[in-house]
Amino acid sequence: MTQPRILVTGATGKVGGAVVAQLRAAGVPVRALVRGEAEFPEGVQAVRGDLGDPASLGAALEGVDAVFLVWPFLSADGASDVIDVIGKHARRVVYLSSAGVQDGGGKEEAGEAITMFHTELERLVEASGLEWTALRPTGFAGNTLGWAQEVRATGAVRAPLAGLARPLIHEADMAAVAVQALTTDALLGARPVITGPELVTQERQVALIGEAIGRPVRFDEVTLEEAVEQMKAAGYPAELVEAVLPAQAKMIDHPEPVNDEVERITGTPARSFREWAVDHAADFR
Ligand SMILES: NC(=O)c1ccc[n+]([C@@H]2O[C@H](COP(=O)([O-])OP(=O)(O)OC[C@H]3O[C@@H](n4cnc5c(N)ncnc54)[C@H](OP(=O)(O)O)[C@@H]3O)[C@@H](O)[C@H]2O)c1
């Protein structure tokens, strides 16, 4: 495709925001789906629409060739109608899925709510008749922004599983892969698992955030039971808490594989968690 017109959903979020910025920097015409007021780089057109209301998406999809699709809900309800309406306008969809999705349906993951909706979204995208790519990232480095407020307030993080090591991925790397999928034919019909460059324990992540902000940050380990209560009290939906923590506990014994797909696809090695922490130091200061 040459100079496709692209609609980015989740454009005010971590990954969609990075996709918008990188497409703009490359001079590709970008439209951002928004639900409210939002600021974007000059030249980005913001159009209102809500993924929970497929009928609201028509204006945003008018004249669009490709869509970067972030599904912001915890179930696939309504997804079929959204993909139908995308198919009436665009010819390509790039879906932000998850590394938890297993080809052929992994039994271990079968009961896991988040993996289930991503599996269903991938199925819908593949059956849509559109050109498609499903990106399967591991955990986001940006999840650690959930610690930002307590780091600023207390200089410590109270969390379970200090020794849990994950290859967290920088949103800029997910965006760089998404830009390839949106603007070239290199990833048509592909489901690349994309990871950060190395396993980093949660305790080390906290230490690297401390290095990035120039003062030490302590990791105070709590039990899984305490963490469940803590997350629910902080307003996280029960389905999310009940899906995420047990899945993370399993990863202690079965760490996620690390790969070099980001470099293979984009030509640039995946950014480290240290780099992510430096890029986001202001959020933790
Ligand atoms: N976190 C992880 O470790 C991980 C791993 C693999 C996959 N994922 C997937 O990544 C996705 C989240 O990406 P992210 O972290 O970049 O998102 P994010 O920063 O949490 O932002 C969510 C985005 O979705 C938009 N949104 C929310 N509800 C919407 C609606 N009803 N209609 C239209 N837009 C809506 C928000 O817009 P507003 O500004 O209007 O709220 C915002 O732009 C999820 O699908 C998740 O399952 C996450």
Tab-separated table of C-alpha atoms and ligand atoms in Angstrom:
chain	number	residue	atom	x	y	z
A	1	MET	CA	0.000	0.000	0.000
A	2	THR	CA	1.226	3.503	-0.667
A	3	GLN	CA	0.160	6.277	1.734
A	4	PRO	CA	-2.843	4.475	3.204
A	5	ARG	CA	-5.284	6.519	5.257
A	6	ILE	CA	-5.273	4.973	8.704
A	7	LEU	CA	-7.714	5.084	11.616
A	8	VAL	CA	-6.112	4.431	15.013
A	9	THR	CA	-8.366	3.297	17.862
A	10	GLY	CA	-7.125	3.547	21.450
A	11	ALA	CA	-5.379	6.672	20.146
A	12	THR	CA	-5.292	8.365	23.564
A	13	GLY	CA	-3.807	5.209	25.119
A	14	LYS	CA	-0.282	3.864	25.400
A	15	VAL	CA	0.011	1.796	22.216
A	16	GLY	CA	-2.441	3.669	19.993
A	17	GLY	CA	-0.836	6.953	21.053
A	18	ALA	CA	2.573	5.673	19.972
A	19	VAL	CA	1.114	4.390	16.672
A	20	VAL	CA	-0.371	7.834	15.958
A	21	ALA	CA	2.936	9.561	16.736
A	22	GLN	CA	5.012	7.187	14.571
A	23	LEU	CA	2.625	7.302	11.596
A	24	ARG	CA	2.583	11.099	11.790
A	25	ALA	CA	6.366	11.235	11.985
A	26	ALA	CA	6.460	9.059	8.836
A	27	GLY	CA	4.089	11.460	7.058
A	28	VAL	CA	1.225	8.957	6.820
A	29	PRO	CA	-2.291	10.477	6.977
A	30	VAL	CA	-3.738	9.511	10.384
A	31	ARG	CA	-7.139	9.785	11.934
A	32	ALA	CA	-7.620	9.162	15.674
A	33	LEU	CA	-10.809	7.724	17.137
A	34	VAL	CA	-11.699	9.648	20.303
A	35	ARG	CA	-14.528	9.673	22.813
A	36	GLY	CA	-13.732	13.106	24.249
A	37	GLU	CA	-11.297	16.008	24.018
A	38	ALA	CA	-7.736	14.889	23.214
A	39	GLU	CA	-4.521	16.482	21.964
A	40	PHE	CA	-2.538	14.998	19.086
A	41	PRO	CA	0.468	15.990	16.989
A	42	GLU	CA	-0.344	18.559	14.318
A	43	GLY	CA	-1.955	17.059	11.244
A	44	VAL	CA	-3.753	14.248	13.090
A	45	GLN	CA	-7.474	14.370	12.547
A	46	ALA	CA	-9.528	13.395	15.638
A	47	VAL	CA	-13.009	11.995	14.980
A	48	ARG	CA	-15.541	10.977	17.631
A	49	GLY	CA	-16.743	7.416	17.970
A	50	ASP	CA	-17.207	4.695	20.568
A	51	LEU	CA	-16.216	1.048	20.088
A	52	GLY	CA	-19.129	0.147	22.347
A	53	ASP	CA	-21.520	1.637	19.770
A	54	PRO	CA	-20.718	0.374	16.240
A	55	ALA	CA	-23.214	2.803	14.675
A	56	SER	CA	-21.089	5.693	15.993
A	57	LEU	CA	-18.021	4.619	13.959
A	58	GLY	CA	-19.188	5.527	10.441
A	59	ALA	CA	-17.761	9.063	10.325
A	60	ALA	CA	-14.375	7.952	11.667
A	61	LEU	CA	-14.171	5.122	9.097
A	62	GLU	CA	-15.161	7.226	6.074
A	63	GLY	CA	-12.374	7.060	3.459
A	64	VAL	CA	-10.091	4.909	5.658
A	65	ASP	CA	-7.911	2.120	4.190
A	66	ALA	CA	-6.606	0.455	7.350
A	67	VAL	CA	-7.550	0.336	11.031
A	68	PHE	CA	-5.377	-0.227	14.099
A	69	LEU	CA	-7.779	-1.937	16.457
A	70	VAL	CA	-7.386	-1.885	20.245
A	71	TRP	CA	-10.223	-3.690	22.028
A	72	PRO	CA	-10.684	-1.861	25.344
A	73	PHE	CA	-13.218	-4.262	26.902
A	74	LEU	CA	-12.903	-7.464	28.936
A	75	SER	CA	-15.225	-9.550	26.748
A	76	ALA	CA	-15.769	-9.955	22.994
A	77	ASP	CA	-19.410	-8.806	23.254
A	78	GLY	CA	-20.117	-6.383	20.413
A	79	ALA	CA	-16.849	-7.112	18.591
A	80	SER	CA	-18.510	-8.859	15.663
A	81	ASP	CA	-20.583	-5.747	14.836
A	82	VAL	CA	-17.522	-3.489	15.131
A	83	ILE	CA	-15.493	-5.676	12.751
A	84	ASP	CA	-18.442	-5.787	10.325
A	85	VAL	CA	-18.592	-1.997	10.196
A	86	ILE	CA	-14.809	-1.769	9.750
A	87	GLY	CA	-15.150	-4.218	6.835
A	88	LYS	CA	-17.686	-1.924	5.124
A	89	HIS	CA	-15.064	0.843	4.860
A	90	ALA	CA	-11.485	-0.377	5.217
A	91	ARG	CA	-9.535	-3.175	3.542
A	92	ARG	CA	-7.101	-3.920	6.372
A	93	VAL	CA	-7.230	-4.355	10.143
A	94	VAL	CA	-4.291	-4.726	12.520
A	95	TYR	CA	-5.476	-6.064	15.871
A	96	LEU	CA	-3.599	-5.592	19.148
A	97	SER	CA	-3.998	-9.093	20.593
A	98	SER	CA	-1.936	-10.788	23.308
A	99	ALA	CA	0.863	-13.339	23.609
A	100	GLY	CA	-1.537	-15.369	25.803
A	101	VAL	CA	-3.414	-16.507	22.687
A	102	GLN	CA	-2.326	-19.986	21.616
A	103	ASP	CA	-2.759	-21.335	18.096
A	104	GLY	CA	-5.285	-24.178	18.331
A	105	GLY	CA	-6.533	-22.888	21.732
A	106	GLY	CA	-4.147	-23.618	24.632
A	107	LYS	CA	-5.930	-25.589	27.349
A	108	GLU	CA	-4.066	-23.891	30.158
A	109	GLU	CA	-5.334	-20.511	28.977
A	110	ALA	CA	-8.854	-21.664	28.147
A	111	GLY	CA	-10.426	-20.303	31.325
A	112	GLU	CA	-8.561	-17.040	31.318
A	113	ALA	CA	-10.945	-14.167	30.578
A	114	ILE	CA	-8.486	-11.845	28.846
A	115	THR	CA	-7.026	-14.572	26.638
A	116	MET	CA	-10.535	-15.688	25.746
A	117	PHE	CA	-11.641	-12.331	24.372
A	118	HIS	CA	-8.390	-11.870	22.418
A	119	THR	CA	-8.811	-15.385	20.952
A	120	GLU	CA	-12.341	-14.494	19.844
A	121	LEU	CA	-11.265	-11.118	18.404
A	122	GLU	CA	-8.492	-12.829	16.416
A	123	ARG	CA	-11.040	-15.345	15.104
A	124	LEU	CA	-13.413	-12.551	14.042
A	125	VAL	CA	-10.645	-10.550	12.380
A	126	GLU	CA	-9.396	-13.603	10.473
A	127	ALA	CA	-12.926	-14.497	9.304
A	128	SER	CA	-13.749	-10.917	8.284
A	129	GLY	CA	-12.506	-11.070	4.702
A	130	LEU	CA	-10.240	-8.093	5.485
A	131	GLU	CA	-6.470	-8.190	5.169
A	132	TRP	CA	-5.391	-8.781	8.761
A	133	THR	CA	-2.510	-8.978	11.215
A	134	ALA	CA	-2.784	-9.930	14.892
A	135	LEU	CA	0.030	-8.587	17.061
A	136	ARG	CA	0.654	-10.739	20.124
A	137	PRO	CA	2.657	-8.703	22.642
A	138	THR	CA	3.783	-9.930	26.044
A	139	GLY	CA	3.063	-7.795	29.121
A	140	PHE	CA	3.419	-4.062	28.591
A	141	ALA	CA	6.217	-2.138	30.300
A	142	GLY	CA	3.501	0.517	30.653
A	143	ASN	CA	1.645	-1.695	33.156
A	144	THR	CA	4.190	-0.537	35.732
A	145	LEU	CA	2.650	2.952	35.498
A	146	GLY	CA	0.192	1.378	37.964
A	147	TRP	CA	2.988	1.839	40.529
A	148	ALA	CA	3.605	5.501	39.682
A	149	GLN	CA	1.351	7.062	42.284
A	150	GLU	CA	2.757	5.038	45.193
A	151	VAL	CA	6.326	5.589	44.018
A	152	ARG	CA	5.689	9.342	44.014
A	153	ALA	CA	3.905	9.221	47.399
A	154	THR	CA	5.957	6.618	49.322
A	155	GLY	CA	9.142	5.805	47.404
A	156	ALA	CA	8.130	2.142	47.505
A	157	VAL	CA	6.020	-0.405	45.614
A	158	ARG	CA	3.836	-2.887	47.528
A	159	ALA	CA	3.261	-5.783	45.129
A	160	PRO	CA	3.353	-9.591	44.997
A	161	LEU	CA	5.825	-11.812	43.114
A	162	ALA	CA	9.100	-9.873	43.456
A	163	GLY	CA	10.889	-12.627	41.539
A	164	LEU	CA	8.455	-12.708	38.615
A	165	ALA	CA	10.575	-12.089	35.523
A	166	ARG	CA	8.895	-10.956	32.288
A	167	PRO	CA	10.116	-9.618	28.928
A	168	LEU	CA	7.968	-6.465	29.207
A	169	ILE	CA	7.636	-4.619	25.929
A	170	HIS	CA	7.902	-0.864	25.272
A	171	GLU	CA	4.810	0.655	23.614
A	172	ALA	CA	7.071	2.301	21.019
A	173	ASP	CA	8.195	-1.170	19.868
A	174	MET	CA	4.616	-2.424	19.588
A	175	ALA	CA	3.828	0.715	17.604
A	176	ALA	CA	6.822	0.217	15.297
A	177	VAL	CA	5.604	-3.301	14.487
A	178	ALA	CA	2.051	-1.996	14.018
A	179	VAL	CA	3.304	0.649	11.565
A	180	GLN	CA	4.934	-2.113	9.479
A	181	ALA	CA	1.667	-4.089	9.535
A	182	LEU	CA	-0.395	-1.038	8.575
A	183	THR	CA	1.812	0.419	5.863
A	184	THR	CA	3.504	-2.592	4.215
A	185	ASP	CA	2.409	-6.090	3.192
A	186	ALA	CA	5.147	-7.765	5.265
A	187	LEU	CA	2.835	-8.978	8.039
A	188	LEU	CA	-0.339	-9.858	6.137
A	189	GLY	CA	-1.996	-12.884	7.764
A	190	ALA	CA	0.692	-13.038	10.480
A	191	ARG	CA	0.348	-13.307	14.244
A	192	PRO	CA	3.785	-12.300	15.513
A	193	VAL	CA	4.505	-12.785	19.213
A	194	ILE	CA	6.503	-9.685	20.161
A	195	THR	CA	8.504	-9.351	23.384
A	196	GLY	CA	10.931	-7.093	25.155
A	197	PRO	CA	14.637	-7.990	24.817
A	198	GLU	CA	15.148	-9.797	28.164
A	199	LEU	CA	13.466	-11.167	31.288
A	200	VAL	CA	13.488	-8.601	34.110
A	201	THR	CA	12.148	-9.405	37.597
A	202	GLN	CA	9.599	-7.089	39.161
A	203	GLU	CA	12.095	-6.261	41.913
A	204	ARG	CA	14.625	-5.228	39.254
A	205	GLN	CA	11.966	-3.219	37.360
A	206	VAL	CA	11.393	-1.205	40.532
A	207	ALA	CA	15.150	-0.720	40.998
A	208	LEU	CA	15.464	0.487	37.374
A	209	ILE	CA	12.621	2.965	37.920
A	210	GLY	CA	14.588	4.204	40.951
A	211	GLU	CA	17.731	4.624	38.810
A	212	ALA	CA	15.712	6.496	36.175
A	213	ILE	CA	14.306	8.985	38.713
A	214	GLY	CA	17.588	9.330	40.605
A	215	ARG	CA	16.438	7.980	43.984
A	216	PRO	CA	16.066	4.410	45.232
A	217	VAL	CA	12.619	2.812	45.190
A	218	ARG	CA	11.919	-0.135	47.553
A	219	PHE	CA	9.998	-3.300	46.586
A	220	ASP	CA	7.800	-4.379	49.540
A	221	GLU	CA	6.528	-7.844	48.669
A	222	VAL	CA	2.943	-8.719	49.658
A	223	THR	CA	1.114	-12.046	49.383
A	224	LEU	CA	-1.119	-12.822	46.382
A	225	GLU	CA	-4.178	-12.629	48.665
A	226	GLU	CA	-3.200	-9.133	49.837
A	227	ALA	CA	-2.560	-8.105	46.246
A	228	VAL	CA	-6.033	-9.260	45.132
A	229	GLU	CA	-7.645	-7.123	47.863
A	230	GLN	CA	-5.336	-4.190	47.069
A	231	MET	CA	-6.241	-4.253	43.340
A	232	LYS	CA	-9.978	-4.589	43.993
A	233	ALA	CA	-9.837	-1.709	46.503
A	234	ALA	CA	-8.035	0.373	43.845
A	235	GLY	CA	-11.042	-0.149	41.562
A	236	TYR	CA	-9.682	-2.773	39.136
A	237	PRO	CA	-12.534	-4.955	37.782
A	238	ALA	CA	-12.772	-8.349	39.565
A	239	GLU	CA	-12.511	-10.248	36.212
A	240	LEU	CA	-9.210	-8.509	35.519
A	241	VAL	CA	-7.753	-9.145	38.996
A	242	GLU	CA	-8.847	-12.783	38.941
A	243	ALA	CA	-7.381	-13.303	35.459
A	244	VAL	CA	-4.091	-11.449	35.855
A	245	LEU	CA	-2.636	-12.478	39.206
A	246	PRO	CA	-2.999	-16.296	38.895
A	247	ALA	CA	-1.613	-16.080	35.335
A	248	GLN	CA	1.382	-14.108	36.638
A	249	ALA	CA	1.959	-16.573	39.490
A	250	LYS	CA	2.202	-19.391	36.901
A	251	MET	CA	4.854	-17.434	35.013
A	252	ILE	CA	7.292	-17.745	37.943
A	253	ASP	CA	7.845	-21.412	37.021
A	254	HIS	CA	7.110	-20.999	33.313
A	255	PRO	CA	8.610	-17.688	32.167
A	256	GLU	CA	7.492	-16.370	28.802
A	257	PRO	CA	9.938	-17.020	25.957
A	258	VAL	CA	11.946	-13.992	24.795
A	259	ASN	CA	12.329	-13.477	21.049
A	260	ASP	CA	13.821	-10.992	18.582
A	261	GLU	CA	10.690	-10.479	16.459
A	262	VAL	CA	10.712	-6.712	17.067
A	263	GLU	CA	14.195	-6.468	15.546
A	264	ARG	CA	13.378	-8.897	12.725
A	265	ILE	CA	10.289	-6.890	11.755
A	266	THR	CA	11.470	-3.321	12.359
A	267	GLY	CA	15.245	-3.618	11.887
A	268	THR	CA	15.840	-2.154	15.362
A	269	PRO	CA	16.362	-4.167	18.588
A	270	ALA	CA	13.539	-4.032	21.131
A	271	ARG	CA	13.978	-1.328	23.781
A	272	SER	CA	14.998	-2.467	27.274
A	273	PHE	CA	12.994	-1.900	30.451
A	274	ARG	CA	15.789	0.469	31.527
A	275	GLU	CA	15.064	2.607	28.436
A	276	TRP	CA	11.326	2.483	29.130
A	277	ALA	CA	11.908	3.681	32.709
A	278	VAL	CA	14.054	6.576	31.489
A	279	ASP	CA	11.402	7.515	28.886
A	280	HIS	CA	8.730	7.579	31.626
A	281	ALA	CA	10.763	8.926	34.563
A	282	ALA	CA	8.557	12.032	34.784
A	283	ASP	CA	5.549	9.833	35.665
A	284	PHE	CA	7.374	8.424	38.714
A	285	ARG	CA	8.980	11.651	40.036
B	1	LIG	N1	-1.412	-4.497	29.445
B	1	LIG	C1	-0.867	-5.590	28.953
B	1	LIG	O1	0.094	-6.157	29.499
B	1	LIG	C2	-1.410	-6.145	27.677
B	1	LIG	C3	-0.805	-7.260	27.085
B	1	LIG	C4	-1.310	-7.726	25.866
B	1	LIG	C5	-2.397	-7.079	25.269
B	1	LIG	N2	-2.953	-5.989	25.898
B	1	LIG	C6	-4.100	-5.325	25.262
B	1	LIG	O2	-3.780	-3.948	25.011
B	1	LIG	C7	-4.973	-3.194	25.017
B	1	LIG	C8	-4.773	-1.898	25.803
B	1	LIG	O3	-3.825	-1.098	25.143
B	1	LIG	P1	-3.223	0.203	25.830
B	1	LIG	O4	-2.509	-0.192	27.089
B	1	LIG	O5	-2.504	0.956	24.785
B	1	LIG	O6	-4.555	0.989	26.230
B	1	LIG	P2	-4.718	2.099	27.347
B	1	LIG	O7	-3.476	2.920	27.481
B	1	LIG	O8	-5.308	1.431	28.561
B	1	LIG	O9	-5.848	3.005	26.676
B	1	LIG	C9	-7.130	2.492	26.355
B	1	LIG	C10	-7.590	3.190	25.087
B	1	LIG	O10	-8.863	2.659	24.704
B	1	LIG	C11	-9.764	3.749	24.520
B	1	LIG	N3	-11.129	3.345	24.824
B	1	LIG	C12	-11.615	2.905	26.007
B	1	LIG	N4	-12.916	2.631	25.889
B	1	LIG	C13	-13.263	2.932	24.606
B	1	LIG	C14	-14.482	2.884	23.874
B	1	LIG	N5	-15.627	2.473	24.443
B	1	LIG	N6	-14.472	3.263	22.570
B	1	LIG	C15	-13.330	3.708	21.980
B	1	LIG	N7	-12.157	3.776	22.634
B	1	LIG	C16	-12.123	3.393	23.925
B	1	LIG	C17	-9.276	4.810	25.486
B	1	LIG	O11	-9.811	6.052	25.075
B	1	LIG	P3	-10.383	7.161	26.100
B	1	LIG	O12	-9.320	8.207	26.175
B	1	LIG	O13	-11.620	7.640	25.424
B	1	LIG	O14	-10.655	6.460	27.408
B	1	LIG	C18	-7.777	4.694	25.282
B	1	LIG	O15	-7.380	5.356	24.112
B	1	LIG	C19	-6.060	-4.091	25.572
B	1	LIG	O16	-6.832	-4.644	24.531
B	1	LIG	C20	-5.292	-5.214	26.212
B	1	LIG	O17	-5.990	-6.410	26.331
B	1	LIG	C21	-2.503	-5.516	27.060
